[in-house]
mmCIF file of C-alpha atoms in Angstrom:
data_model
loop_
_atom_site.group_PDB
_atom_site.id
_atom_site.type_symbol
_atom_site.label_atom_id
_atom_site.label_comp_id
_atom_site.label_asym_id
_atom_site.label_seq_id
_atom_site.Cartn_x
_atom_site.Cartn_y
_atom_site.Cartn_z
ATOM 1 C CA UNK A 1 -2.642 -12.278 -14.372
ATOM 2 C CA UNK A 2 -2.239 -10.040 -17.195
ATOM 3 C CA UNK A 3 -2.659 -6.066 -17.685
ATOM 4 C CA UNK A 4 -6.363 -7.193 -19.797
ATOM 5 C CA UNK A 5 -7.785 -8.690 -16.526
ATOM 6 C CA UNK A 6 -11.202 -7.012 -15.255
ATOM 7 C CA UNK A 7 -11.583 -4.774 -12.554
ATOM 8 C CA UNK A 8 -13.900 -7.018 -10.505
ATOM 9 C CA UNK A 9 -10.724 -9.945 -11.032
ATOM 10 C CA UNK A 10 -7.559 -7.708 -10.700
ATOM 11 C CA UNK A 11 -10.166 -6.405 -7.231
ATOM 12 C CA UNK A 12 -10.816 -9.856 -6.700
ATOM 13 C CA UNK A 13 -7.137 -10.836 -6.463
ATOM 14 C CA UNK A 14 -5.931 -8.587 -4.785
ATOM 15 C CA UNK A 15 -8.793 -9.306 -1.642
ATOM 16 C CA UNK A 16 -7.544 -12.496 -1.678
ATOM 17 C CA UNK A 17 -3.454 -11.516 -1.477
ATOM 18 C CA UNK A 18 -4.295 -9.426 0.933
ATOM 19 C CA UNK A 19 -6.501 -11.617 3.067
ATOM 20 C CA UNK A 20 -3.323 -14.112 3.014
ATOM 21 C CA UNK A 21 -0.452 -12.199 2.882
ATOM 22 C CA UNK A 22 -1.062 -8.181 5.020
ATOM 23 C CA UNK A 23 -4.252 -8.810 6.837
ATOM 24 C CA UNK A 24 -1.742 -10.683 9.727
ATOM 25 C CA UNK A 25 -0.251 -7.117 10.511
ATOM 26 C CA UNK A 26 -2.708 -4.590 8.704
ATOM 27 C CA UNK A 27 -5.957 -6.129 10.305
ATOM 28 C CA UNK A 28 -8.632 -7.414 8.137
ATOM 29 C CA UNK A 29 -9.813 -4.514 7.107
ATOM 30 C CA UNK A 30 -6.947 -3.113 6.560
ATOM 31 C CA UNK A 31 -7.294 -0.894 9.998
ATOM 32 C CA UNK A 32 -3.747 -1.502 11.290
ATOM 33 C CA UNK A 33 -2.408 -1.742 14.605
ATOM 34 C CA UNK A 34 -3.387 0.005 17.943
ATOM 35 C CA UNK A 35 -0.763 2.978 18.106
ATOM 36 C CA UNK A 36 0.731 2.698 14.368
ATOM 37 C CA UNK A 37 2.471 6.092 15.037
ATOM 38 C CA UNK A 38 4.008 5.459 17.949
ATOM 39 C CA UNK A 39 7.706 3.824 17.670
ATOM 40 C CA UNK A 40 8.283 0.560 19.113
ATOM 41 C CA UNK A 41 11.462 0.048 20.956
ATOM 42 C CA UNK A 42 13.361 -0.862 18.158
ATOM 43 C CA UNK A 43 12.336 2.192 16.643
ATOM 44 C CA UNK A 44 10.064 0.424 13.814
ATOM 45 C CA UNK A 45 6.678 1.959 13.975
ATOM 46 C CA UNK A 46 3.568 -0.904 14.026
ATOM 47 C CA UNK A 47 1.693 -1.485 10.527
ATOM 48 C CA UNK A 48 -0.217 1.978 9.536
ATOM 49 C CA UNK A 49 -3.332 1.221 8.960
ATOM 50 C CA UNK A 50 -4.403 0.835 4.901
ATOM 51 C CA UNK A 51 -7.921 1.777 4.892
ATOM 52 C CA UNK A 52 -7.232 5.862 4.278
ATOM 53 C CA UNK A 53 -6.840 6.339 7.522
ATOM 54 C CA UNK A 54 -3.034 6.290 7.859
ATOM 55 C CA UNK A 55 -0.794 7.542 5.543
ATOM 56 C CA UNK A 56 -0.970 5.302 2.836
ATOM 57 C CA UNK A 57 -2.781 7.641 0.161
ATOM 58 C CA UNK A 58 -0.305 10.104 1.056
ATOM 59 C CA UNK A 59 2.619 7.711 -1.441
ATOM 60 C CA UNK A 60 2.168 7.433 -5.506
ATOM 61 C CA UNK A 61 1.895 4.236 -6.432
ATOM 62 C CA UNK A 62 5.752 3.574 -7.648
ATOM 63 C CA UNK A 63 6.712 4.528 -3.617
ATOM 64 C CA UNK A 64 4.046 1.863 -2.604
ATOM 65 C CA UNK A 65 5.180 -0.697 -4.811
ATOM 66 C CA UNK A 66 9.037 -0.418 -3.915
ATOM 67 C CA UNK A 67 7.587 -0.951 -0.255
ATOM 68 C CA UNK A 68 5.848 -3.570 -0.636
ATOM 69 C CA UNK A 69 8.548 -4.926 -2.693
ATOM 70 C CA UNK A 70 11.655 -4.162 -0.982
ATOM 71 C CA UNK A 71 9.867 -4.154 2.049
ATOM 72 C CA UNK A 72 11.149 -1.665 5.436
ATOM 73 C CA UNK A 73 14.834 -2.187 4.188
ATOM 74 C CA UNK A 74 14.115 0.138 1.078
ATOM 75 C CA UNK A 75 17.072 2.312 0.881
ATOM 76 C CA UNK A 76 15.852 5.466 -0.919
ATOM 77 C CA UNK A 77 13.844 6.142 2.162
ATOM 78 C CA UNK A 78 16.494 6.578 5.323
ATOM 79 C CA UNK A 79 13.828 7.889 7.473
ATOM 80 C CA UNK A 80 11.565 4.973 6.379
ATOM 81 C CA UNK A 81 12.323 2.158 9.434
ATOM 82 C CA UNK A 82 9.783 -0.515 9.170
ATOM 83 C CA UNK A 83 9.340 -4.069 10.202
ATOM 84 C CA UNK A 84 7.214 -4.798 6.730
ATOM 85 C CA UNK A 85 9.002 -7.539 5.138
ATOM 86 C CA UNK A 86 9.789 -7.670 1.346
ATOM 87 C CA UNK A 87 7.456 -9.326 -1.069
ATOM 88 C CA UNK A 88 9.155 -8.911 -4.123
ATOM 89 C CA UNK A 89 10.339 -12.225 -4.228
ATOM 90 C CA UNK A 90 7.307 -13.934 -3.089
ATOM 91 C CA UNK A 91 4.511 -11.952 -5.274
ATOM 92 C CA UNK A 92 4.472 -11.120 -9.407
ATOM 93 C CA UNK A 93 4.773 -8.171 -9.931
ATOM 94 C CA UNK A 94 0.946 -8.078 -11.228
ATOM 95 C CA UNK A 95 0.175 -9.412 -7.486
ATOM 96 C CA UNK A 96 1.362 -6.500 -5.966
ATOM 97 C CA UNK A 97 -0.326 -3.974 -8.877
ATOM 98 C CA UNK A 98 -3.352 -5.989 -7.607
ATOM 99 C CA UNK A 99 -3.219 -5.945 -3.940
ATOM 100 C CA UNK A 100 -2.337 -2.078 -3.883
ATOM 101 C CA UNK A 101 -5.326 -1.673 -6.089
ATOM 102 C CA UNK A 102 -7.348 -3.425 -3.555
ATOM 103 C CA UNK A 103 -6.100 -1.338 -1.035
ATOM 104 C CA UNK A 104 -7.356 1.552 -2.778
ATOM 105 C CA UNK A 105 -10.688 0.314 -2.875
ATOM 106 C CA UNK A 106 -11.036 0.664 1.089
ATOM 107 C CA UNK A 107 -10.267 4.035 1.043
ATOM 108 C CA UNK A 108 -14.008 4.427 -0.305
ATOM 109 C CA UNK A 109 -15.107 8.064 -1.074
ATOM 110 C CA UNK A 110 -12.543 9.276 2.139
ATOM 111 C CA UNK A 111 -11.758 13.124 2.119
ATOM 112 C CA UNK A 112 -8.606 15.321 3.436
ATOM 113 C CA UNK A 113 -9.781 18.988 4.005
ATOM 114 C CA UNK A 114 -12.076 18.371 1.255
ATOM 115 C CA UNK A 115 -10.209 16.905 -1.153
ATOM 116 C CA UNK A 116 -10.953 12.885 -2.194
ATOM 117 C CA UNK A 117 -7.663 11.256 -1.222
ATOM 118 C CA UNK A 118 -7.768 8.765 -4.443
ATOM 119 C CA UNK A 119 -7.759 11.869 -6.048
ATOM 120 C CA UNK A 120 -5.028 13.295 -4.329
ATOM 121 C CA UNK A 121 -3.071 9.852 -4.631
ATOM 122 C CA UNK A 122 -3.951 9.897 -8.144
ATOM 123 C CA UNK A 123 -1.904 13.136 -8.861
ATOM 124 C CA UNK A 124 0.890 12.130 -6.935
ATOM 125 C CA UNK A 125 1.003 8.699 -9.075
ATOM 126 C CA UNK A 126 1.480 10.625 -12.515
ATOM 127 C CA UNK A 127 4.922 11.348 -11.474
ATOM 128 C CA UNK A 128 5.567 8.588 -9.644
ATOM 129 C CA UNK A 129 3.239 5.394 -11.227
ATOM 130 C CA UNK A 130 3.651 1.791 -10.706
ATOM 131 C CA UNK A 131 6.793 0.442 -12.600
ATOM 132 C CA UNK A 132 6.672 -1.485 -15.891
ATOM 133 C CA UNK A 133 7.072 -5.145 -15.525
ATOM 134 C CA UNK A 134 10.074 -6.807 -15.344
ATOM 135 C CA UNK A 135 12.260 -3.321 -14.447
#
């Protein structure tokens, strides 16, 4: 899929990728695992909600992209201990962008302390946007 895809196509593609790749851990509706804030014995955290109830919206697009691409082994976040696999070799650049765009659609109109979480995340993403394809 190229950069000229319609929002509906991106959402549909992202939704399909989410259903086949992400939902097994994060839940069909992005609800995450129970006790997602409590570290397991190995120190990793269970998959968090991606539906706006977790912390995903606290992160810029670039960081979210790196987490999906590099998984729990992301090197520039030493405090991030996750069992999430890396999808950078399984999903194309555009597929990662599509699934993250779909995940953001799960946030609806949620707010935190009176501020739209979508708007808050968009501001963060101005400083750390999705990387260009091929980088």
